[in-house]
C-alpha positions as MATLAB code, in Angstrom:
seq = 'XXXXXXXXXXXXXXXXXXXXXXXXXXXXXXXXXXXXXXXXXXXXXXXXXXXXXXXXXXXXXXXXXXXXXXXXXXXXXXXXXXXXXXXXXXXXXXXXXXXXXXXXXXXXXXXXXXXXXXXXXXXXXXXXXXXXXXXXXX';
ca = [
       0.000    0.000    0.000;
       1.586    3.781   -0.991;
       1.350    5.592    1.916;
      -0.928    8.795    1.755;
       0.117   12.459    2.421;
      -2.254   14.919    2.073;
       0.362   17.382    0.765;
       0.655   15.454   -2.138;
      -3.272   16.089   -3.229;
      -3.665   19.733   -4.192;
      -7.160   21.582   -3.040;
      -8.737   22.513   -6.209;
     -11.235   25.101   -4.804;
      -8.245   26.497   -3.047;
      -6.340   26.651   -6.195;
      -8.727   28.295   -8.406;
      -9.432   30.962   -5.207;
      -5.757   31.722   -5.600;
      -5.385   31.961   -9.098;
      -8.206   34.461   -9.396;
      -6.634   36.248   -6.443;
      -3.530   36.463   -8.211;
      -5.203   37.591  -11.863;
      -6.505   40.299   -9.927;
      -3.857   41.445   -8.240;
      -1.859   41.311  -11.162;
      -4.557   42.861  -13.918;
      -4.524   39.630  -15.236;
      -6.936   37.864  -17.180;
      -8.481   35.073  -15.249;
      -7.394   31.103  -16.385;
      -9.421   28.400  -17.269;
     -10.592   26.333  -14.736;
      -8.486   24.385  -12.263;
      -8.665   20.657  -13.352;
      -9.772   18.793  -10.053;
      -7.335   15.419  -10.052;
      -9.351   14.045   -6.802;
     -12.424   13.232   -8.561;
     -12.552    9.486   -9.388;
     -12.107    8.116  -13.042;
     -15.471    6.849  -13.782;
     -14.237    5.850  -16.996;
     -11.213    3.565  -15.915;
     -13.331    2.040  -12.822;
     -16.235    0.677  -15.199;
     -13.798   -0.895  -17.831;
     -11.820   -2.185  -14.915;
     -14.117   -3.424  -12.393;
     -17.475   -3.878  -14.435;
     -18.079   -7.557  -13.879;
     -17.632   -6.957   -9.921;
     -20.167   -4.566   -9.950;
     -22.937   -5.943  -11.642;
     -21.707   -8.971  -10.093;
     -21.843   -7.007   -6.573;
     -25.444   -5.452   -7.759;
     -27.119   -8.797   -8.735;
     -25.766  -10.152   -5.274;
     -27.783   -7.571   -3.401;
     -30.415   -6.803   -5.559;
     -29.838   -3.205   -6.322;
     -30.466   -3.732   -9.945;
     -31.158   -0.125  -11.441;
     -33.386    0.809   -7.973;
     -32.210    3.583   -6.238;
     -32.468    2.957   -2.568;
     -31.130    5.969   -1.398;
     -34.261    8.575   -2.844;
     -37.081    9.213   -0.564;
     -40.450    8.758   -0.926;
     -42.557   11.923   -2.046;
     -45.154   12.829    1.031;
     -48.480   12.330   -0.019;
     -51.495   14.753    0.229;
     -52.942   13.725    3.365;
     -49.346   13.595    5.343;
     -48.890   17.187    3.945;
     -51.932   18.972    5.074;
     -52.896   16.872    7.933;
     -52.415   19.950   10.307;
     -54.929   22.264    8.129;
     -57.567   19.959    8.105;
     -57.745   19.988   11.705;
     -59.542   22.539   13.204;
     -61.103   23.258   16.864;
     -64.917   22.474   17.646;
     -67.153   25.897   18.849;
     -66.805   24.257   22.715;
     -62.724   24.420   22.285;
     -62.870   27.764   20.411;
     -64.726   29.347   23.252;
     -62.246   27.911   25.872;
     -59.418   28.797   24.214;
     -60.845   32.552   24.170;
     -61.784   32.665   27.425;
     -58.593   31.501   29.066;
     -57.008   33.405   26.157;
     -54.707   30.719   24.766;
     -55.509   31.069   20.785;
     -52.036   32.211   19.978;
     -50.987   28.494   21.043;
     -52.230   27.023   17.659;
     -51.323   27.340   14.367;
     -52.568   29.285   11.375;
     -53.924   26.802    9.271;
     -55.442   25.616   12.091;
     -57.132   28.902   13.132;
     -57.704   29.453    9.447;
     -59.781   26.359    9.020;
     -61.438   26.852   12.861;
     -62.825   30.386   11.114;
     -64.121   28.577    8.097;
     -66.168   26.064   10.269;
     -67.258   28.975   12.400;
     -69.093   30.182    9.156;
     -66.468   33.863    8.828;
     -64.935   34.699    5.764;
     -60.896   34.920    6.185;
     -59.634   38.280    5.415;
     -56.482   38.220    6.988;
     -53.362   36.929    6.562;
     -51.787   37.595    9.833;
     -52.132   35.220   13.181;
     -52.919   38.563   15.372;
     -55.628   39.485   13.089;
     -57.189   36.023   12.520;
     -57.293   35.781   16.294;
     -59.127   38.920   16.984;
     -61.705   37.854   14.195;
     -62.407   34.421   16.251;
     -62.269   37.006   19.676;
     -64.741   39.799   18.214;
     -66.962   36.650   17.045;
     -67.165   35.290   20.211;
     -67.534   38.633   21.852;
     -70.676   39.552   20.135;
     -72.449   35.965   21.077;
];
C-alpha cells in the first residue's frame, strides 16, 4: 500500500481561489478552470471493475433501484395539520382563558371557516381577533 500524504493532493477550490486572487492582483486575465485530479475516473473504474459490480449489484439486488431517494409525502401527510380545526366548545375555551395564539394558522384558518367567517387576513394577530370579536358579540 503507498502511503498517503495529504500534501501530495492539491485543493482545487483552493487553487482556483488563488489563481483568481492572483489575476486580480496582477490585472490579469483570469485562467481556465483548475482541473480537479481528486475526482474518481469513472471511466477507468467501469472498464476495470465492471463484472464486480454488476456482479456485486445482482448479489444484493440493487439492480437499477435507487435505494437511497425518498419517498414523495403524499397529500394527506402534507396537510394533515390544516384539516384539523377546533370544535365551537374548544374555540370558546381557548378565548376565554385566552390561549388562541398556542395554535397554528392553518389551524385557526380552518377553525374560522367552520365557524361560518370569511378569512380576510393573513396575519395570526388578526385572525385571532376575528375568532375574539366573534365570540364577543355571542
Amino acid at each position: 500500500m503507498v502511503p498517503f500524504t495529504p500534501g501530495q493532493i492539491e485543493n482545487p477550490t483552493l487553487q482556483r481561489f488563488y489563481s483568481l486572487l492572483e489575476a486580480l492582483a496582477l490585472n490579469r486575465e483570469t485562467q481556465s478552470e483548475v482541473v480537479d485530479h481528486t475526482l474518481p475516473k469513472f471511466g477507468a473504474i467501469k472498464r476495470r471493475a465492471s463484472e464486480e459490480i454488476t456482479a456485486f449489484k445482482e448479489c444484493f439486488n440493487l439492480n437499477n433501484e435507487n435505494i437511497f431517494k425518498k419517498p414523495r409525502p403524499t397529500q394527506s401527510t402534507c396537510n394533515q395539520e390544516a384539516k384539523c380545526c377546533l370544535s365551537e366548545i374548544e374555540c370558546k375555551e381557548a378565548v376565554q382563558s385566552d390561549s388562541l395564539h398556542k395554535y397554528t394558522i392553518p389551524v385557526l384558518r380552518e377553525t374560522i371557516k367552520s365557524l361560518g367567517l370569511k378569512i380576510s387576513a393573513s396575519k395570526k394577530s388578526d385572525i385571532i381577533q376575528k375568532i375574539m370579536n366573534h365570540f364577543s358579540k355571542n
